[in-house]
Amino acid sequence: MNWSTDKSHQVGISAIHFEGGNRVEDIESITNAKEKFKAVSIPLNKKLLGSNSYLRNDLSLHEFITIPAKKTLQEFSQMNEPVDMVIFASANLAHIHHEPSLVCQMLKTLNIEQAIPIAVTLQECTSLLAAIDIARMYIQCQSYKNILVISFDQISVEDDRVKSFGVISDAVSSCIVRHSTSALHQIMCYENGYDIKGANGKDDFNSRKQLSQRVTQNVLSKSGATINDITKVFTTNFYKPVTQFSADTLSLKKEQVYNGTAMNMAHCVCSDPLINFAHYLKNEEAHSGALYLLQSYAPGFMASMVIRAN
């Protein structure tokens, strides 16, 4: 292994929390479900989907987003240090554009009005991992010390709930990114990739395979690890055959892949890998030195981040 021992450049994540929409809905209860699933060419079959239900939010967006963020900040408050930046990540920031005062209201509610807000989008489901990596870079160049990352996605129109890759849930996740000497999980490295044909819906299985393999090989090379060194891969809650295709492409063992929230939460867009990671940590102890891979993909996009337990 060739992990850096320079602690001044080590950055990690901690205080991970998440919240799904407050309404649990059966997938078969979706209005005109049969027609919608047929239109995107996937079966209305819970076993094949890998999901029984999805989560729909009917709270205000302000309340919804701040629920997990408050928990993250409460856990972080033990460090007795201020948050100096907030990065919002989403596959679609239209909600914020339509309500310009929303960010200011949330910062006030969270009592972090001094924090500078920025947003990361345009990378579909990979936007959260991109936001965490941007936070890492800000901290490594010593511009900021403690960054709150919040990912949120909510369907605007119920007709968009069913996609060719599965059923979408409304969800929010949050974490703190800071120097890893005081964070639970060190960010080893990050890699992403983009295929413009895929982003335009014109890719094929071969191009998806090449993108996935290239990104994964690059991130593992940066970390000095092999795929067999990875304890768990926390992945996207897509339609089960798509998830299996991704795992097979990377020669992952069945026990390495973890998407334990898929059955009850369906696809939480950007938040999937972080939610699956947090869900796993509630039931399993992270042993010091264990390596984890946070993985997110979307048509034309792929992102991977290697995390090491401190």
PDB file of C-alpha atoms in Angstrom:
ATOM      1  CA  MET A   1       0.000   0.000   0.000  1.00  0.00           C
ATOM      2  CA  ASN A   2       1.186   3.558  -0.675  1.00  0.00           C
ATOM      3  CA  TRP A   3      -1.219   5.620   1.400  1.00  0.00           C
ATOM      4  CA  SER A   4       0.029   9.074   2.358  1.00  0.00           C
ATOM      5  CA  THR A   5       1.354   9.489   5.880  1.00  0.00           C
ATOM      6  CA  ASP A   6       1.310  13.290   5.641  1.00  0.00           C
ATOM      7  CA  LYS A   7      -1.453  14.023   8.143  1.00  0.00           C
ATOM      8  CA  SER A   8      -1.654  17.665   7.062  1.00  0.00           C
ATOM      9  CA  HIS A   9      -3.174  16.490   3.780  1.00  0.00           C
ATOM     10  CA  GLN A  10      -5.460  13.788   5.137  1.00  0.00           C
ATOM     11  CA  VAL A  11      -9.146  14.662   4.962  1.00  0.00           C
ATOM     12  CA  GLY A  12     -12.077  12.595   6.144  1.00  0.00           C
ATOM     13  CA  ILE A  13     -15.835  12.434   6.549  1.00  0.00           C
ATOM     14  CA  SER A  14     -17.850  12.006   9.727  1.00  0.00           C
ATOM     15  CA  ALA A  15     -21.268  12.679  11.282  1.00  0.00           C
ATOM     16  CA  ILE A  16     -23.170  11.039   8.413  1.00  0.00           C
ATOM     17  CA  HIS A  17     -26.959  11.250   8.615  1.00  0.00           C
ATOM     18  CA  PHE A  18     -29.814  10.802   6.166  1.00  0.00           C
ATOM     19  CA  GLU A  19     -33.553  11.203   5.853  1.00  0.00           C
ATOM     20  CA  GLY A  20     -35.979   9.698   3.376  1.00  0.00           C
ATOM     21  CA  GLY A  21     -39.328  11.169   2.421  1.00  0.00           C
ATOM     22  CA  ASN A  22     -41.890  10.977   5.234  1.00  0.00           C
ATOM     23  CA  ARG A  23     -44.374   8.936   3.189  1.00  0.00           C
ATOM     24  CA  VAL A  24     -43.629   5.242   2.597  1.00  0.00           C
ATOM     25  CA  GLU A  25     -45.345   4.180  -0.617  1.00  0.00           C
ATOM     26  CA  ASP A  26     -45.712   0.732  -2.161  1.00  0.00           C
ATOM     27  CA  ILE A  27     -44.210   0.640  -5.647  1.00  0.00           C
ATOM     28  CA  GLU A  28     -47.363  -0.951  -7.011  1.00  0.00           C
ATOM     29  CA  SER A  29     -49.393   2.001  -5.700  1.00  0.00           C
ATOM     30  CA  ILE A  30     -47.820   4.408  -8.204  1.00  0.00           C
ATOM     31  CA  THR A  31     -50.567   5.925 -10.340  1.00  0.00           C
ATOM     32  CA  ASN A  32     -50.774   4.087 -13.676  1.00  0.00           C
ATOM     33  CA  ALA A  33     -47.833   1.956 -12.544  1.00  0.00           C
ATOM     34  CA  LYS A  34     -48.155  -0.708 -15.253  1.00  0.00           C
ATOM     35  CA  GLU A  35     -48.159   1.867 -18.034  1.00  0.00           C
ATOM     36  CA  LYS A  36     -45.231   3.804 -16.549  1.00  0.00           C
ATOM     37  CA  PHE A  37     -43.052   0.724 -16.107  1.00  0.00           C
ATOM     38  CA  LYS A  38     -43.904  -0.474 -19.598  1.00  0.00           C
ATOM     39  CA  ALA A  39     -42.988   2.935 -21.035  1.00  0.00           C
ATOM     40  CA  VAL A  40     -39.422   2.658 -19.663  1.00  0.00           C
ATOM     41  CA  SER A  41     -39.110  -1.045 -20.541  1.00  0.00           C
ATOM     42  CA  ILE A  42     -38.636  -2.483 -17.056  1.00  0.00           C
ATOM     43  CA  PRO A  43     -40.963  -4.993 -15.354  1.00  0.00           C
ATOM     44  CA  LEU A  44     -43.261  -4.096 -12.490  1.00  0.00           C
ATOM     45  CA  ASN A  45     -41.696  -6.851 -10.422  1.00  0.00           C
ATOM     46  CA  LYS A  46     -40.457  -6.083  -6.904  1.00  0.00           C
ATOM     47  CA  LYS A  47     -37.973  -8.944  -6.863  1.00  0.00           C
ATOM     48  CA  LEU A  48     -36.344  -7.851 -10.117  1.00  0.00           C
ATOM     49  CA  LEU A  49     -36.465  -4.200  -9.113  1.00  0.00           C
ATOM     50  CA  GLY A  50     -34.853  -5.007  -5.767  1.00  0.00           C
ATOM     51  CA  SER A  51     -37.310  -2.609  -4.102  1.00  0.00           C
ATOM     52  CA  ASN A  52     -40.681  -2.983  -2.404  1.00  0.00           C
ATOM     53  CA  SER A  53     -41.319   0.656  -1.604  1.00  0.00           C
ATOM     54  CA  TYR A  54     -40.174   4.199  -2.220  1.00  0.00           C
ATOM     55  CA  LEU A  55     -40.199   7.333  -0.058  1.00  0.00           C
ATOM     56  CA  ARG A  56     -42.148  10.456  -0.937  1.00  0.00           C
ATOM     57  CA  ASN A  57     -41.714  13.761   0.848  1.00  0.00           C
ATOM     58  CA  ASP A  58     -44.609  16.101   1.548  1.00  0.00           C
ATOM     59  CA  LEU A  59     -42.825  18.320   4.081  1.00  0.00           C
ATOM     60  CA  SER A  60     -41.533  21.702   3.001  1.00  0.00           C
ATOM     61  CA  LEU A  61     -38.159  21.410   1.300  1.00  0.00           C
ATOM     62  CA  HIS A  62     -36.669  23.633   4.017  1.00  0.00           C
ATOM     63  CA  GLU A  63     -37.807  21.272   6.779  1.00  0.00           C
ATOM     64  CA  PHE A  64     -36.883  18.140   4.824  1.00  0.00           C
ATOM     65  CA  ILE A  65     -33.307  19.223   4.076  1.00  0.00           C
ATOM     66  CA  THR A  66     -32.560  20.500   7.564  1.00  0.00           C
ATOM     67  CA  ILE A  67     -33.642  17.304   9.408  1.00  0.00           C
ATOM     68  CA  PRO A  68     -30.435  15.292   8.748  1.00  0.00           C
ATOM     69  CA  ALA A  69     -28.284  18.440   8.618  1.00  0.00           C
ATOM     70  CA  LYS A  70     -29.292  19.285  12.202  1.00  0.00           C
ATOM     71  CA  LYS A  71     -28.258  15.790  13.309  1.00  0.00           C
ATOM     72  CA  THR A  72     -24.913  16.107  11.545  1.00  0.00           C
ATOM     73  CA  LEU A  73     -24.244  19.480  13.162  1.00  0.00           C
ATOM     74  CA  GLN A  74     -25.319  18.229  16.581  1.00  0.00           C
ATOM     75  CA  GLU A  75     -22.831  15.363  16.344  1.00  0.00           C
ATOM     76  CA  PHE A  76     -20.129  17.696  15.032  1.00  0.00           C
ATOM     77  CA  SER A  77     -20.766  20.261  17.813  1.00  0.00           C
ATOM     78  CA  GLN A  78     -18.663  18.098  20.132  1.00  0.00           C
ATOM     79  CA  MET A  79     -15.620  19.391  18.218  1.00  0.00           C
ATOM     80  CA  ASN A  80     -16.499  22.943  19.297  1.00  0.00           C
ATOM     81  CA  GLU A  81     -15.465  24.372  15.920  1.00  0.00           C
ATOM     82  CA  PRO A  82     -17.457  26.428  13.386  1.00  0.00           C
ATOM     83  CA  VAL A  83     -18.622  25.248   9.972  1.00  0.00           C
ATOM     84  CA  ASP A  84     -17.203  27.658   7.415  1.00  0.00           C
ATOM     85  CA  MET A  85     -18.700  26.311   4.169  1.00  0.00           C
ATOM     86  CA  VAL A  86     -21.809  24.420   3.047  1.00  0.00           C
ATOM     87  CA  ILE A  87     -21.862  22.515  -0.234  1.00  0.00           C
ATOM     88  CA  PHE A  88     -25.278  21.547  -1.582  1.00  0.00           C
ATOM     89  CA  ALA A  89     -25.318  18.655  -4.057  1.00  0.00           C
ATOM     90  CA  SER A  90     -28.247  17.607  -6.214  1.00  0.00           C
ATOM     91  CA  ALA A  91     -28.991  16.107  -9.604  1.00  0.00           C
ATOM     92  CA  ASN A  92     -31.454  18.964 -10.058  1.00  0.00           C
ATOM     93  CA  LEU A  93     -31.208  22.320  -8.284  1.00  0.00           C
ATOM     94  CA  ALA A  94     -34.430  23.692  -9.768  1.00  0.00           C
ATOM     95  CA  HIS A  95     -36.000  23.828  -6.291  1.00  0.00           C
ATOM     96  CA  ILE A  96     -33.388  26.325  -5.112  1.00  0.00           C
ATOM     97  CA  HIS A  97     -33.612  28.354  -8.312  1.00  0.00           C
ATOM     98  CA  HIS A  98     -37.370  28.659  -7.857  1.00  0.00           C
ATOM     99  CA  GLU A  99     -36.986  29.732  -4.228  1.00  0.00           C
ATOM    100  CA  PRO A 100     -33.899  31.998  -4.015  1.00  0.00           C
ATOM    101  CA  SER A 101     -34.277  32.678  -0.280  1.00  0.00           C
ATOM    102  CA  LEU A 102     -34.297  28.961   0.609  1.00  0.00           C
ATOM    103  CA  VAL A 103     -30.536  28.690   1.170  1.00  0.00           C
ATOM    104  CA  CYS A 104     -30.444  31.729   3.466  1.00  0.00           C
ATOM    105  CA  GLN A 105     -33.388  30.355   5.436  1.00  0.00           C
ATOM    106  CA  MET A 106     -31.683  26.986   5.877  1.00  0.00           C
ATOM    107  CA  LEU A 107     -28.391  28.537   7.008  1.00  0.00           C
ATOM    108  CA  LYS A 108     -30.301  30.562   9.582  1.00  0.00           C
ATOM    109  CA  THR A 109     -32.231  27.509  10.812  1.00  0.00           C
ATOM    110  CA  LEU A 110     -28.971  25.567  11.127  1.00  0.00           C
ATOM    111  CA  ASN A 111     -27.296  28.505  12.896  1.00  0.00           C
ATOM    112  CA  ILE A 112     -24.424  28.595  10.404  1.00  0.00           C
ATOM    113  CA  GLU A 113     -25.107  31.919   8.716  1.00  0.00           C
ATOM    114  CA  GLN A 114     -21.354  32.579   8.575  1.00  0.00           C
ATOM    115  CA  ALA A 115     -20.821  29.572   6.266  1.00  0.00           C
ATOM    116  CA  ILE A 116     -20.329  30.226   2.559  1.00  0.00           C
ATOM    117  CA  PRO A 117     -22.820  28.237   0.429  1.00  0.00           C
ATOM    118  CA  ILE A 118     -21.974  26.719  -2.945  1.00  0.00           C
ATOM    119  CA  ALA A 119     -23.726  24.106  -5.088  1.00  0.00           C
ATOM    120  CA  VAL A 120     -22.658  21.112  -7.165  1.00  0.00           C
ATOM    121  CA  THR A 121     -24.897  19.720  -9.894  1.00  0.00           C
ATOM    122  CA  LEU A 122     -24.899  18.688 -13.596  1.00  0.00           C
ATOM    123  CA  GLN A 123     -23.288  15.344 -12.689  1.00  0.00           C
ATOM    124  CA  GLU A 124     -26.566  13.505 -12.140  1.00  0.00           C
ATOM    125  CA  CYS A 125     -26.329  10.862  -9.383  1.00  0.00           C
ATOM    126  CA  THR A 126     -22.573  11.387  -8.991  1.00  0.00           C
ATOM    127  CA  SER A 127     -22.952  14.988  -7.773  1.00  0.00           C
ATOM    128  CA  LEU A 128     -22.678  14.095  -4.061  1.00  0.00           C
ATOM    129  CA  LEU A 129     -19.345  12.286  -4.402  1.00  0.00           C
ATOM    130  CA  ALA A 130     -18.107  15.198  -6.522  1.00  0.00           C
ATOM    131  CA  ALA A 131     -19.177  17.616  -3.758  1.00  0.00           C
ATOM    132  CA  ILE A 132     -17.326  15.610  -1.093  1.00  0.00           C
ATOM    133  CA  ASP A 133     -14.189  15.645  -3.237  1.00  0.00           C
ATOM    134  CA  ILE A 134     -14.489  19.403  -3.801  1.00  0.00           C
ATOM    135  CA  ALA A 135     -14.753  19.821  -0.028  1.00  0.00           C
ATOM    136  CA  ARG A 136     -11.619  17.693   0.365  1.00  0.00           C
ATOM    137  CA  MET A 137      -9.693  19.945  -2.036  1.00  0.00           C
ATOM    138  CA  TYR A 138     -10.810  23.132  -0.258  1.00  0.00           C
ATOM    139  CA  ILE A 139      -9.582  21.717   3.050  1.00  0.00           C
ATOM    140  CA  GLN A 140      -6.292  20.446   1.665  1.00  0.00           C
ATOM    141  CA  CYS A 141      -5.452  23.894   0.303  1.00  0.00           C
ATOM    142  CA  GLN A 142      -6.319  25.276   3.769  1.00  0.00           C
ATOM    143  CA  SER A 143      -9.035  27.604   2.474  1.00  0.00           C
ATOM    144  CA  TYR A 144     -11.598  26.102   4.869  1.00  0.00           C
ATOM    145  CA  LYS A 145     -11.510  23.795   7.885  1.00  0.00           C
ATOM    146  CA  ASN A 146     -14.965  22.279   8.357  1.00  0.00           C
ATOM    147  CA  ILE A 147     -17.390  21.814   5.482  1.00  0.00           C
ATOM    148  CA  LEU A 148     -20.974  20.609   5.735  1.00  0.00           C
ATOM    149  CA  VAL A 149     -22.040  18.662   2.636  1.00  0.00           C
ATOM    150  CA  ILE A 150     -25.770  18.256   2.044  1.00  0.00           C
ATOM    151  CA  SER A 151     -27.236  16.193  -0.781  1.00  0.00           C
ATOM    152  CA  PHE A 152     -30.924  16.411  -1.601  1.00  0.00           C
ATOM    153  CA  ASP A 153     -33.142  15.174  -4.395  1.00  0.00           C
ATOM    154  CA  GLN A 154     -36.897  15.357  -4.673  1.00  0.00           C
ATOM    155  CA  ILE A 155     -39.166  14.572  -7.597  1.00  0.00           C
ATOM    156  CA  SER A 156     -40.993  17.670  -8.833  1.00  0.00           C
ATOM    157  CA  VAL A 157     -43.593  15.788 -10.877  1.00  0.00           C
ATOM    158  CA  GLU A 158     -44.843  12.339  -9.876  1.00  0.00           C
ATOM    159  CA  ASP A 159     -44.790  11.245 -13.520  1.00  0.00           C
ATOM    160  CA  ASP A 160     -40.968  11.301 -13.217  1.00  0.00           C
ATOM    161  CA  ARG A 161     -40.930   8.772 -10.356  1.00  0.00           C
ATOM    162  CA  VAL A 162     -40.323   5.732 -12.605  1.00  0.00           C
ATOM    163  CA  LYS A 163     -37.173   5.668 -14.732  1.00  0.00           C
ATOM    164  CA  SER A 164     -35.447   3.056 -16.879  1.00  0.00           C
ATOM    165  CA  PHE A 165     -33.000   2.436 -14.010  1.00  0.00           C
ATOM    166  CA  GLY A 166     -35.598   2.083 -11.234  1.00  0.00           C
ATOM    167  CA  VAL A 167     -37.940   3.970  -8.916  1.00  0.00           C
ATOM    168  CA  ILE A 168     -36.826   7.291  -7.419  1.00  0.00           C
ATOM    169  CA  SER A 169     -37.238   8.238  -3.762  1.00  0.00           C
ATOM    170  CA  ASP A 170     -37.042  11.687  -2.204  1.00  0.00           C
ATOM    171  CA  ALA A 171     -34.020  11.760   0.112  1.00  0.00           C
ATOM    172  CA  VAL A 172     -31.471  13.956   1.893  1.00  0.00           C
ATOM    173  CA  SER A 173     -28.051  13.052   3.298  1.00  0.00           C
ATOM    174  CA  SER A 174     -25.408  15.086   5.095  1.00  0.00           C
ATOM    175  CA  CYS A 175     -21.904  14.797   6.513  1.00  0.00           C
ATOM    176  CA  ILE A 176     -18.948  16.847   7.719  1.00  0.00           C
ATOM    177  CA  VAL A 177     -15.710  16.919   5.727  1.00  0.00           C
ATOM    178  CA  ARG A 178     -12.610  17.926   7.730  1.00  0.00           C
ATOM    179  CA  HIS A 179      -9.029  16.880   8.522  1.00  0.00           C
ATOM    180  CA  SER A 180      -9.140  13.127   9.038  1.00  0.00           C
ATOM    181  CA  THR A 181      -7.041  13.148  12.198  1.00  0.00           C
ATOM    182  CA  SER A 182     -10.378  13.906  13.877  1.00  0.00           C
ATOM    183  CA  ALA A 183     -12.725  12.309  11.323  1.00  0.00           C
ATOM    184  CA  LEU A 184     -13.886   8.712  11.386  1.00  0.00           C
ATOM    185  CA  HIS A 185     -13.210   7.890   7.749  1.00  0.00           C
ATOM    186  CA  GLN A 186     -10.289   9.113   5.683  1.00  0.00           C
ATOM    187  CA  ILE A 187     -10.859  10.032   2.035  1.00  0.00           C
ATOM    188  CA  MET A 188      -8.082   8.220   0.202  1.00  0.00           C
ATOM    189  CA  CYS A 189      -8.835   9.308  -3.358  1.00  0.00           C
ATOM    190  CA  TYR A 190     -11.552  10.069  -5.885  1.00  0.00           C
ATOM    191  CA  GLU A 191     -12.068   9.475  -9.592  1.00  0.00           C
ATOM    192  CA  ASN A 192     -14.884  10.254 -11.995  1.00  0.00           C
ATOM    193  CA  GLY A 193     -15.615   9.716 -15.657  1.00  0.00           C
ATOM    194  CA  TYR A 194     -17.981  11.032 -18.300  1.00  0.00           C
ATOM    195  CA  ASP A 195     -19.324   9.582 -21.529  1.00  0.00           C
ATOM    196  CA  ILE A 196     -21.253  12.148 -23.557  1.00  0.00           C
ATOM    197  CA  LYS A 197     -22.998   9.452 -25.599  1.00  0.00           C
ATOM    198  CA  GLY A 198     -24.260   7.865 -22.402  1.00  0.00           C
ATOM    199  CA  ALA A 199     -25.418  11.217 -21.054  1.00  0.00           C
ATOM    200  CA  ASN A 200     -27.478  11.569 -24.235  1.00  0.00           C
ATOM    201  CA  GLY A 201     -28.883   8.053 -23.926  1.00  0.00           C
ATOM    202  CA  LYS A 202     -26.851   6.719 -26.856  1.00  0.00           C
ATOM    203  CA  ASP A 203     -24.394   4.442 -25.076  1.00  0.00           C
ATOM    204  CA  ASP A 204     -24.414   0.648 -24.963  1.00  0.00           C
ATOM    205  CA  PHE A 205     -23.368  -2.063 -22.512  1.00  0.00           C
ATOM    206  CA  ASN A 206     -19.819  -2.085 -23.852  1.00  0.00           C
ATOM    207  CA  SER A 207     -19.284   1.657 -23.363  1.00  0.00           C
ATOM    208  CA  ARG A 208     -20.826   1.483 -19.869  1.00  0.00           C
ATOM    209  CA  LYS A 209     -18.482  -1.372 -19.015  1.00  0.00           C
ATOM    210  CA  GLN A 210     -15.449   0.556 -20.260  1.00  0.00           C
ATOM    211  CA  LEU A 211     -16.395   3.669 -18.268  1.00  0.00           C
ATOM    212  CA  SER A 212     -16.958   1.694 -15.070  1.00  0.00           C
ATOM    213  CA  GLN A 213     -13.725  -0.255 -15.392  1.00  0.00           C
ATOM    214  CA  ARG A 214     -11.644   2.818 -16.246  1.00  0.00           C
ATOM    215  CA  VAL A 215     -12.889   4.861 -13.291  1.00  0.00           C
ATOM    216  CA  THR A 216     -12.552   1.975 -10.838  1.00  0.00           C
ATOM    217  CA  GLN A 217      -9.075   1.000 -12.018  1.00  0.00           C
ATOM    218  CA  ASN A 218      -7.911   4.613 -11.748  1.00  0.00           C
ATOM    219  CA  VAL A 219      -9.248   5.166  -8.226  1.00  0.00           C
ATOM    220  CA  LEU A 220      -7.782   1.875  -6.997  1.00  0.00           C
ATOM    221  CA  SER A 221      -4.442   2.717  -8.586  1.00  0.00           C
ATOM    222  CA  LYS A 222      -4.398   6.061  -6.762  1.00  0.00           C
ATOM    223  CA  SER A 223      -5.102   4.345  -3.443  1.00  0.00           C
ATOM    224  CA  GLY A 224      -2.544   1.593  -3.968  1.00  0.00           C
ATOM    225  CA  ALA A 225      -5.258  -1.007  -3.374  1.00  0.00           C
ATOM    226  CA  THR A 226      -6.766  -3.802  -5.436  1.00  0.00           C
ATOM    227  CA  ILE A 227     -10.433  -4.669  -5.732  1.00  0.00           C
ATOM    228  CA  ASN A 228      -9.848  -7.584  -3.346  1.00  0.00           C
ATOM    229  CA  ASP A 229      -8.612  -5.149  -0.672  1.00  0.00           C
ATOM    230  CA  ILE A 230     -12.026  -3.453  -0.608  1.00  0.00           C
ATOM    231  CA  THR A 231     -14.184  -4.627   2.298  1.00  0.00           C
ATOM    232  CA  LYS A 232     -17.456  -3.255   0.932  1.00  0.00           C
ATOM    233  CA  VAL A 233     -18.664  -1.353  -2.121  1.00  0.00           C
ATOM    234  CA  PHE A 234     -21.543   1.020  -1.370  1.00  0.00           C
ATOM    235  CA  THR A 235     -23.332   1.501  -4.613  1.00  0.00           C
ATOM    236  CA  THR A 236     -26.313   3.031  -6.388  1.00  0.00           C
ATOM    237  CA  ASN A 237     -29.776   1.551  -5.754  1.00  0.00           C
ATOM    238  CA  PHE A 238     -30.621   0.949  -9.395  1.00  0.00           C
ATOM    239  CA  TYR A 239     -32.857  -1.668 -10.987  1.00  0.00           C
ATOM    240  CA  LYS A 240     -31.365  -4.996  -9.843  1.00  0.00           C
ATOM    241  CA  PRO A 241     -30.075  -6.239 -13.247  1.00  0.00           C
ATOM    242  CA  VAL A 242     -28.237  -2.915 -13.728  1.00  0.00           C
ATOM    243  CA  THR A 243     -26.626  -3.209 -10.291  1.00  0.00           C
ATOM    244  CA  GLN A 244     -25.632  -6.798 -11.044  1.00  0.00           C
ATOM    245  CA  PHE A 245     -24.165  -5.778 -14.411  1.00  0.00           C
ATOM    246  CA  SER A 246     -22.024  -3.158 -12.681  1.00  0.00           C
ATOM    247  CA  ALA A 247     -20.799  -5.660 -10.076  1.00  0.00           C
ATOM    248  CA  ASP A 248     -19.996  -8.275 -12.725  1.00  0.00           C
ATOM    249  CA  THR A 249     -18.140  -5.690 -14.804  1.00  0.00           C
ATOM    250  CA  LEU A 250     -15.772  -5.084 -11.882  1.00  0.00           C
ATOM    251  CA  SER A 251     -15.551  -8.763 -10.845  1.00  0.00           C
ATOM    252  CA  LEU A 252     -16.971  -7.915  -7.435  1.00  0.00           C
ATOM    253  CA  LYS A 253     -17.859 -10.734  -5.086  1.00  0.00           C
ATOM    254  CA  LYS A 254     -21.467 -10.869  -3.938  1.00  0.00           C
ATOM    255  CA  GLU A 255     -20.480 -10.210  -0.321  1.00  0.00           C
ATOM    256  CA  GLN A 256     -18.549  -7.076  -1.312  1.00  0.00           C
ATOM    257  CA  VAL A 257     -21.556  -5.200  -2.716  1.00  0.00           C
ATOM    258  CA  TYR A 258     -23.818  -3.422  -0.242  1.00  0.00           C
ATOM    259  CA  ASN A 259     -27.055  -1.670  -1.136  1.00  0.00           C
ATOM    260  CA  GLY A 260     -29.015  -2.609   1.954  1.00  0.00           C
ATOM    261  CA  THR A 261     -31.384   0.359   1.696  1.00  0.00           C
ATOM    262  CA  ALA A 262     -32.639  -0.486  -1.799  1.00  0.00           C
ATOM    263  CA  MET A 263     -35.482  -2.741  -0.675  1.00  0.00           C
ATOM    264  CA  ASN A 264     -37.204  -0.068   1.424  1.00  0.00           C
ATOM    265  CA  MET A 265     -35.830   3.175   0.002  1.00  0.00           C
ATOM    266  CA  ALA A 266     -35.442   2.476  -3.745  1.00  0.00           C
ATOM    267  CA  HIS A 267     -33.124   4.878  -5.631  1.00  0.00           C
ATOM    268  CA  CYS A 268     -32.200   7.966  -3.586  1.00  0.00           C
ATOM    269  CA  VAL A 269     -30.417   9.632  -6.524  1.00  0.00           C
ATOM    270  CA  CYS A 270     -27.163  11.315  -5.353  1.00  0.00           C
ATOM    271  CA  SER A 271     -27.416  10.073  -1.763  1.00  0.00           C
ATOM    272  CA  ASP A 272     -27.381   6.308  -2.421  1.00  0.00           C
ATOM    273  CA  PRO A 273     -23.706   5.520  -1.650  1.00  0.00           C
ATOM    274  CA  LEU A 274     -23.583   7.660   1.500  1.00  0.00           C
ATOM    275  CA  ILE A 275     -26.937   6.346   2.749  1.00  0.00           C
ATOM    276  CA  ASN A 276     -25.841   2.752   2.166  1.00  0.00           C
ATOM    277  CA  PHE A 277     -22.543   3.454   3.945  1.00  0.00           C
ATOM    278  CA  ALA A 278     -24.327   4.977   6.955  1.00  0.00           C
ATOM    279  CA  HIS A 279     -26.862   2.136   7.020  1.00  0.00           C
ATOM    280  CA  TYR A 280     -24.054  -0.434   7.037  1.00  0.00           C
ATOM    281  CA  LEU A 281     -22.209   1.351   9.859  1.00  0.00           C
ATOM    282  CA  LYS A 282     -25.320   1.192  12.045  1.00  0.00           C
ATOM    283  CA  ASN A 283     -25.058  -2.587  12.055  1.00  0.00           C
ATOM    284  CA  GLU A 284     -21.353  -3.260  11.516  1.00  0.00           C
ATOM    285  CA  GLU A 285     -18.259  -1.892  13.216  1.00  0.00           C
ATOM    286  CA  ALA A 286     -15.733  -0.252  10.901  1.00  0.00           C
ATOM    287  CA  HIS A 287     -12.384  -1.796  11.791  1.00  0.00           C
ATOM    288  CA  SER A 288      -9.381   0.518  11.648  1.00  0.00           C
ATOM    289  CA  GLY A 289      -7.658   0.269   8.283  1.00  0.00           C
ATOM    290  CA  ALA A 290     -10.641  -1.257   6.462  1.00  0.00           C
ATOM    291  CA  LEU A 291     -11.118   0.068   2.924  1.00  0.00           C
ATOM    292  CA  TYR A 292     -14.502   0.973   1.475  1.00  0.00           C
ATOM    293  CA  LEU A 293     -15.504   2.087  -2.006  1.00  0.00           C
ATOM    294  CA  LEU A 294     -18.311   4.609  -2.423  1.00  0.00           C
ATOM    295  CA  GLN A 295     -19.609   4.219  -5.947  1.00  0.00           C
ATOM    296  CA  SER A 296     -22.184   6.185  -7.910  1.00  0.00           C
ATOM    297  CA  TYR A 297     -23.253   5.941 -11.511  1.00  0.00           C
ATOM    298  CA  ALA A 298     -25.809   7.347 -13.918  1.00  0.00           C
ATOM    299  CA  PRO A 299     -26.231   7.268 -17.699  1.00  0.00           C
ATOM    300  CA  GLY A 300     -22.925   8.692 -18.953  1.00  0.00           C
ATOM    301  CA  PHE A 301     -21.435   9.238 -15.476  1.00  0.00           C
ATOM    302  CA  MET A 302     -19.354   7.210 -13.046  1.00  0.00           C
ATOM    303  CA  ALA A 303     -17.695   8.227  -9.763  1.00  0.00           C
ATOM    304  CA  SER A 304     -15.766   6.276  -7.133  1.00  0.00           C
ATOM    305  CA  MET A 305     -14.199   7.239  -3.819  1.00  0.00           C
ATOM    306  CA  VAL A 306     -11.981   5.068  -1.624  1.00  0.00           C
ATOM    307  CA  ILE A 307     -12.522   5.555   2.116  1.00  0.00           C
ATOM    308  CA  ARG A 308     -10.316   4.188   4.890  1.00  0.00           C
ATOM    309  CA  ALA A 309     -11.594   3.671   8.433  1.00  0.00           C
ATOM    310  CA  ASN A 310      -9.394   5.468  10.992  1.00  0.00           C
TER     311      ASN A 310
END
